[in-house]
Amino acid sequence: MKITCKWQDNEWALFKDAQATAAEMLEAAGAKEVTLRNAPSAPGECIHEMGSARMGNDPKTSALNRWNQAHDIKNLFITDGSFMVSSACQNPSLTYMAMTARACDYAVNQMKRGEI
Ligand SMILES: Cc1cc2nc3c(=O)[nH]c(=O)nc-3n(C[C@H](O)[C@H](O)[C@H](O)COP(=O)(O)OP(=O)(O)OC[C@H]3O[C@@H](n4cnc5c(N)ncnc54)[C@H](O)[C@@H]3O)c2cc1C
């Protein structure tokens, strides 16, 4: 497989605007000698892909309910990054772990009640 990938005009415009805005905020807060980078990270270097089995209340628009449990299959729980509906710039792995612990607790209680 050969993959060719590079930032296009819009990504460069976003990058430059983010830099200028960040510098403006830092200087307004009193920062001195603010240094800007020449280029953004390589594509894929900072990436958090998620959302392929998204969580939601409506089975028509989501795969999982609020407990990471499949709407259609009660004994199926999905707790990797796919349950997240959107991604932010923060690292997500600790949130996956917290949500996994929460889903396990719920599943154990459901099993004890004979619901699954
Ligand atoms: C460069 C980089 C740096 C990162 N740094 C951080 C960080 O510092 N902190 C942080 O919290 N997050 C970080 N992340 C994000 C984090 O790594 C991911 O969000 C996390 O790994 C997602 O976990 P996951 O289990 O959902 O998916 P993945 O870890 O992608 O696991 C999916 C697995 O499924 C397998 N698979 C795919 N298709 C099939 C198939 N058809 N059959 C069988 N297996 C299949 C894949 O081989 C893979 O092993 C980083 C991501 C990248 C790319």
mmCIF file of C-alpha atoms and ligand atoms in Angstrom:
data_model
loop_
_atom_site.group_PDB
_atom_site.id
_atom_site.type_symbol
_atom_site.label_atom_id
_atom_site.label_comp_id
_atom_site.label_asym_id
_atom_site.label_seq_id
_atom_site.Cartn_x
_atom_site.Cartn_y
_atom_site.Cartn_z
ATOM 1 C CA MET A 1 0.000 0.000 0.000
ATOM 2 C CA LYS A 2 1.274 3.481 -0.873
ATOM 3 C CA ILE A 3 -0.242 6.447 0.921
ATOM 4 C CA THR A 4 0.489 10.037 -0.076
ATOM 5 C CA CYS A 5 -0.621 12.622 2.431
ATOM 6 C CA LYS A 6 0.090 16.318 2.965
ATOM 7 C CA TRP A 7 -1.508 19.391 4.511
ATOM 8 C CA GLN A 8 -3.624 21.375 2.024
ATOM 9 C CA ASP A 9 -4.297 25.142 1.838
ATOM 10 C CA ASN A 10 -7.126 25.068 4.384
ATOM 11 C CA GLU A 11 -5.059 23.204 7.007
ATOM 12 C CA TRP A 12 -2.228 25.699 6.535
ATOM 13 C CA ALA A 13 -4.678 28.592 6.946
ATOM 14 C CA LEU A 14 -6.045 26.994 10.149
ATOM 15 C CA PHE A 15 -2.518 26.444 11.436
ATOM 16 C CA LYS A 16 -1.467 30.055 10.801
ATOM 17 C CA ASP A 17 -4.637 31.440 12.345
ATOM 18 C CA ALA A 18 -4.269 29.234 15.437
ATOM 19 C CA GLN A 19 -0.674 30.361 15.835
ATOM 20 C CA ALA A 20 -1.506 34.043 15.515
ATOM 21 C CA THR A 21 -4.423 33.748 17.937
ATOM 22 C CA ALA A 22 -2.392 31.781 20.484
ATOM 23 C CA ALA A 23 0.458 34.301 20.305
ATOM 24 C CA GLU A 24 -2.000 37.165 20.744
ATOM 25 C CA MET A 25 -3.500 35.540 23.854
ATOM 26 C CA LEU A 26 -0.100 34.739 25.356
ATOM 27 C CA GLU A 27 1.185 38.282 24.788
ATOM 28 C CA ALA A 28 -2.024 39.754 26.205
ATOM 29 C CA ALA A 29 -1.407 37.602 29.293
ATOM 30 C CA GLY A 30 2.107 39.027 29.625
ATOM 31 C CA ALA A 31 4.227 36.349 27.920
ATOM 32 C CA LYS A 32 7.550 37.511 26.446
ATOM 33 C CA GLU A 33 9.540 36.107 23.499
ATOM 34 C CA VAL A 34 6.727 33.944 22.125
ATOM 35 C CA THR A 35 8.217 31.574 19.529
ATOM 36 C CA LEU A 36 6.085 30.180 16.681
ATOM 37 C CA ARG A 37 6.687 26.914 14.828
ATOM 38 C CA ASN A 38 7.329 26.924 11.074
ATOM 39 C CA ALA A 39 5.010 24.034 10.299
ATOM 40 C CA PRO A 40 2.363 21.829 11.921
ATOM 41 C CA SER A 41 3.108 18.232 12.969
ATOM 42 C CA ALA A 42 3.181 15.623 10.205
ATOM 43 C CA PRO A 43 -0.305 14.340 9.310
ATOM 44 C CA GLY A 44 -1.204 11.471 11.680
ATOM 45 C CA GLU A 45 1.341 12.389 14.322
ATOM 46 C CA CYS A 46 -1.292 13.785 16.677
ATOM 47 C CA ILE A 47 -4.468 11.908 15.894
ATOM 48 C CA HIS A 48 -7.355 10.623 17.987
ATOM 49 C CA GLU A 49 -9.721 8.764 15.704
ATOM 50 C CA MET A 50 -12.967 7.673 17.327
ATOM 51 C CA GLY A 51 -16.712 7.487 16.830
ATOM 52 C CA SER A 52 -17.253 4.322 14.768
ATOM 53 C CA ALA A 53 -19.622 2.833 17.418
ATOM 54 C CA ARG A 54 -20.890 6.045 18.889
ATOM 55 C CA MET A 55 -22.812 6.423 22.128
ATOM 56 C CA GLY A 56 -26.245 8.062 22.257
ATOM 57 C CA ASN A 57 -29.838 7.831 23.455
ATOM 58 C CA ASP A 58 -31.364 7.196 20.023
ATOM 59 C CA PRO A 59 -30.725 3.736 18.485
ATOM 60 C CA LYS A 60 -31.352 5.273 15.055
ATOM 61 C CA THR A 61 -28.311 7.533 15.361
ATOM 62 C CA SER A 62 -26.048 5.600 17.754
ATOM 63 C CA ALA A 63 -24.774 2.058 18.326
ATOM 64 C CA LEU A 64 -24.375 2.183 22.127
ATOM 65 C CA ASN A 65 -26.413 3.484 25.038
ATOM 66 C CA ARG A 66 -25.005 5.606 27.890
ATOM 67 C CA TRP A 67 -23.472 2.507 29.537
ATOM 68 C CA ASN A 68 -21.402 1.507 26.456
ATOM 69 C CA GLN A 69 -23.939 -1.284 25.897
ATOM 70 C CA ALA A 70 -25.156 -2.050 22.376
ATOM 71 C CA HIS A 71 -28.736 -0.911 21.835
ATOM 72 C CA ASP A 72 -29.484 -4.108 19.893
ATOM 73 C CA ILE A 73 -27.402 -6.730 21.779
ATOM 74 C CA LYS A 74 -27.713 -6.416 25.556
ATOM 75 C CA ASN A 75 -24.652 -8.513 26.425
ATOM 76 C CA LEU A 76 -22.327 -6.581 24.100
ATOM 77 C CA PHE A 77 -20.289 -3.709 25.591
ATOM 78 C CA ILE A 78 -17.798 -1.677 23.531
ATOM 79 C CA THR A 79 -15.328 0.403 25.511
ATOM 80 C CA ASP A 80 -12.520 1.273 23.109
ATOM 81 C CA GLY A 81 -12.246 4.704 21.502
ATOM 82 C CA SER A 82 -15.099 4.000 19.106
ATOM 83 C CA PHE A 83 -17.816 4.875 21.666
ATOM 84 C CA MET A 84 -16.775 8.524 21.735
ATOM 85 C CA VAL A 85 -18.887 10.806 19.603
ATOM 86 C CA SER A 86 -16.297 13.476 19.025
ATOM 87 C CA SER A 87 -12.623 14.089 19.589
ATOM 88 C CA ALA A 88 -10.813 16.960 21.240
ATOM 89 C CA CYS A 89 -7.133 17.800 21.451
ATOM 90 C CA GLN A 90 -6.750 16.124 24.873
ATOM 91 C CA ASN A 91 -5.406 12.574 25.178
ATOM 92 C CA PRO A 92 -8.349 10.174 25.443
ATOM 93 C CA SER A 93 -6.943 6.908 26.870
ATOM 94 C CA LEU A 94 -7.606 7.617 30.555
ATOM 95 C CA THR A 95 -11.214 8.407 29.669
ATOM 96 C CA TYR A 96 -11.533 5.041 27.856
ATOM 97 C CA MET A 97 -10.252 3.348 31.023
ATOM 98 C CA ALA A 98 -12.661 5.227 33.279
ATOM 99 C CA MET A 99 -15.591 4.484 30.984
ATOM 100 C CA THR A 100 -14.544 0.800 30.814
ATOM 101 C CA ALA A 101 -14.572 0.534 34.621
ATOM 102 C CA ARG A 102 -17.994 2.196 34.670
ATOM 103 C CA ALA A 103 -19.364 -0.134 31.980
ATOM 104 C CA CYS A 104 -18.009 -3.223 33.823
ATOM 105 C CA ASP A 105 -19.646 -2.128 37.050
ATOM 106 C CA TYR A 106 -22.951 -1.675 35.224
ATOM 107 C CA ALA A 107 -22.622 -5.031 33.427
ATOM 108 C CA VAL A 108 -21.914 -6.899 36.688
ATOM 109 C CA ASN A 109 -24.979 -5.356 38.313
ATOM 110 C CA GLN A 110 -27.088 -6.196 35.263
ATOM 111 C CA MET A 111 -25.857 -9.811 35.412
ATOM 112 C CA LYS A 112 -26.694 -10.087 39.107
ATOM 113 C CA ARG A 113 -30.223 -8.926 38.334
ATOM 114 C CA GLY A 114 -30.519 -11.429 35.487
ATOM 115 C CA GLU A 115 -30.995 -8.644 32.928
ATOM 116 C CA ILE A 116 -28.182 -9.927 30.711
HETATM 117 C C1 LIG B 1 0.851 8.849 17.109
HETATM 118 C C2 LIG B 1 -0.226 8.745 18.170
HETATM 119 C C3 LIG B 1 0.045 9.150 19.454
HETATM 120 C C4 LIG B 1 -0.929 9.046 20.449
HETATM 121 N N1 LIG B 1 -0.634 9.432 21.714
HETATM 122 C C5 LIG B 1 -1.551 9.308 22.684
HETATM 123 C C6 LIG B 1 -1.247 9.662 24.038
HETATM 124 O O1 LIG B 1 -0.142 10.084 24.374
HETATM 125 N N2 LIG B 1 -2.219 9.535 24.970
HETATM 126 C C7 LIG B 1 -3.483 9.071 24.650
HETATM 127 O O2 LIG B 1 -4.331 8.983 25.546
HETATM 128 N N3 LIG B 1 -3.793 8.720 23.383
HETATM 129 C C8 LIG B 1 -2.879 8.823 22.402
HETATM 130 N N4 LIG B 1 -3.183 8.471 21.119
HETATM 131 C C9 LIG B 1 -4.521 7.978 20.839
HETATM 132 C C10 LIG B 1 -4.674 6.521 21.286
HETATM 133 O O3 LIG B 1 -3.549 5.777 20.864
HETATM 134 C C11 LIG B 1 -5.939 5.946 20.646
HETATM 135 O O4 LIG B 1 -7.048 6.794 20.925
HETATM 136 C C12 LIG B 1 -6.189 4.550 21.187
HETATM 137 O O5 LIG B 1 -5.119 3.685 20.889
HETATM 138 C C13 LIG B 1 -7.452 4.003 20.562
HETATM 139 O O6 LIG B 1 -7.656 2.733 21.132
HETATM 140 P P1 LIG B 1 -8.668 1.755 20.466
HETATM 141 O O7 LIG B 1 -8.611 0.491 21.248
HETATM 142 O O8 LIG B 1 -9.988 2.442 20.295
HETATM 143 O O9 LIG B 1 -8.123 1.524 18.972
HETATM 144 P P2 LIG B 1 -6.706 0.968 18.482
HETATM 145 O O10 LIG B 1 -5.645 1.116 19.520
HETATM 146 O O11 LIG B 1 -6.518 1.593 17.138
HETATM 147 O O12 LIG B 1 -6.994 -0.588 18.340
HETATM 148 C C14 LIG B 1 -7.725 -1.098 17.259
HETATM 149 C C15 LIG B 1 -7.171 -2.478 16.992
HETATM 150 O O13 LIG B 1 -8.034 -3.181 16.101
HETATM 151 C C16 LIG B 1 -7.252 -3.842 15.148
HETATM 152 N N5 LIG B 1 -8.076 -4.072 13.976
HETATM 153 C C17 LIG B 1 -8.526 -3.170 13.069
HETATM 154 N N6 LIG B 1 -9.298 -3.781 12.147
HETATM 155 C C18 LIG B 1 -9.327 -5.077 12.479
HETATM 156 C C19 LIG B 1 -9.984 -6.214 11.900
HETATM 157 N N7 LIG B 1 -10.744 -6.131 10.820
HETATM 158 N N8 LIG B 1 -9.815 -7.396 12.512
HETATM 159 C C20 LIG B 1 -9.067 -7.512 13.638
HETATM 160 N N9 LIG B 1 -8.442 -6.455 14.226
HETATM 161 C C21 LIG B 1 -8.580 -5.263 13.644
HETATM 162 C C22 LIG B 1 -6.073 -2.923 14.897
HETATM 163 O O14 LIG B 1 -4.983 -3.634 14.361
HETATM 164 C C23 LIG B 1 -5.787 -2.423 16.325
HETATM 165 O O15 LIG B 1 -4.919 -3.275 17.042
HETATM 166 C C24 LIG B 1 -2.222 8.542 20.122
HETATM 167 C C25 LIG B 1 -2.490 8.125 18.810
HETATM 168 C C26 LIG B 1 -1.510 8.227 17.841
HETATM 169 C C27 LIG B 1 -1.806 7.724 16.436
#
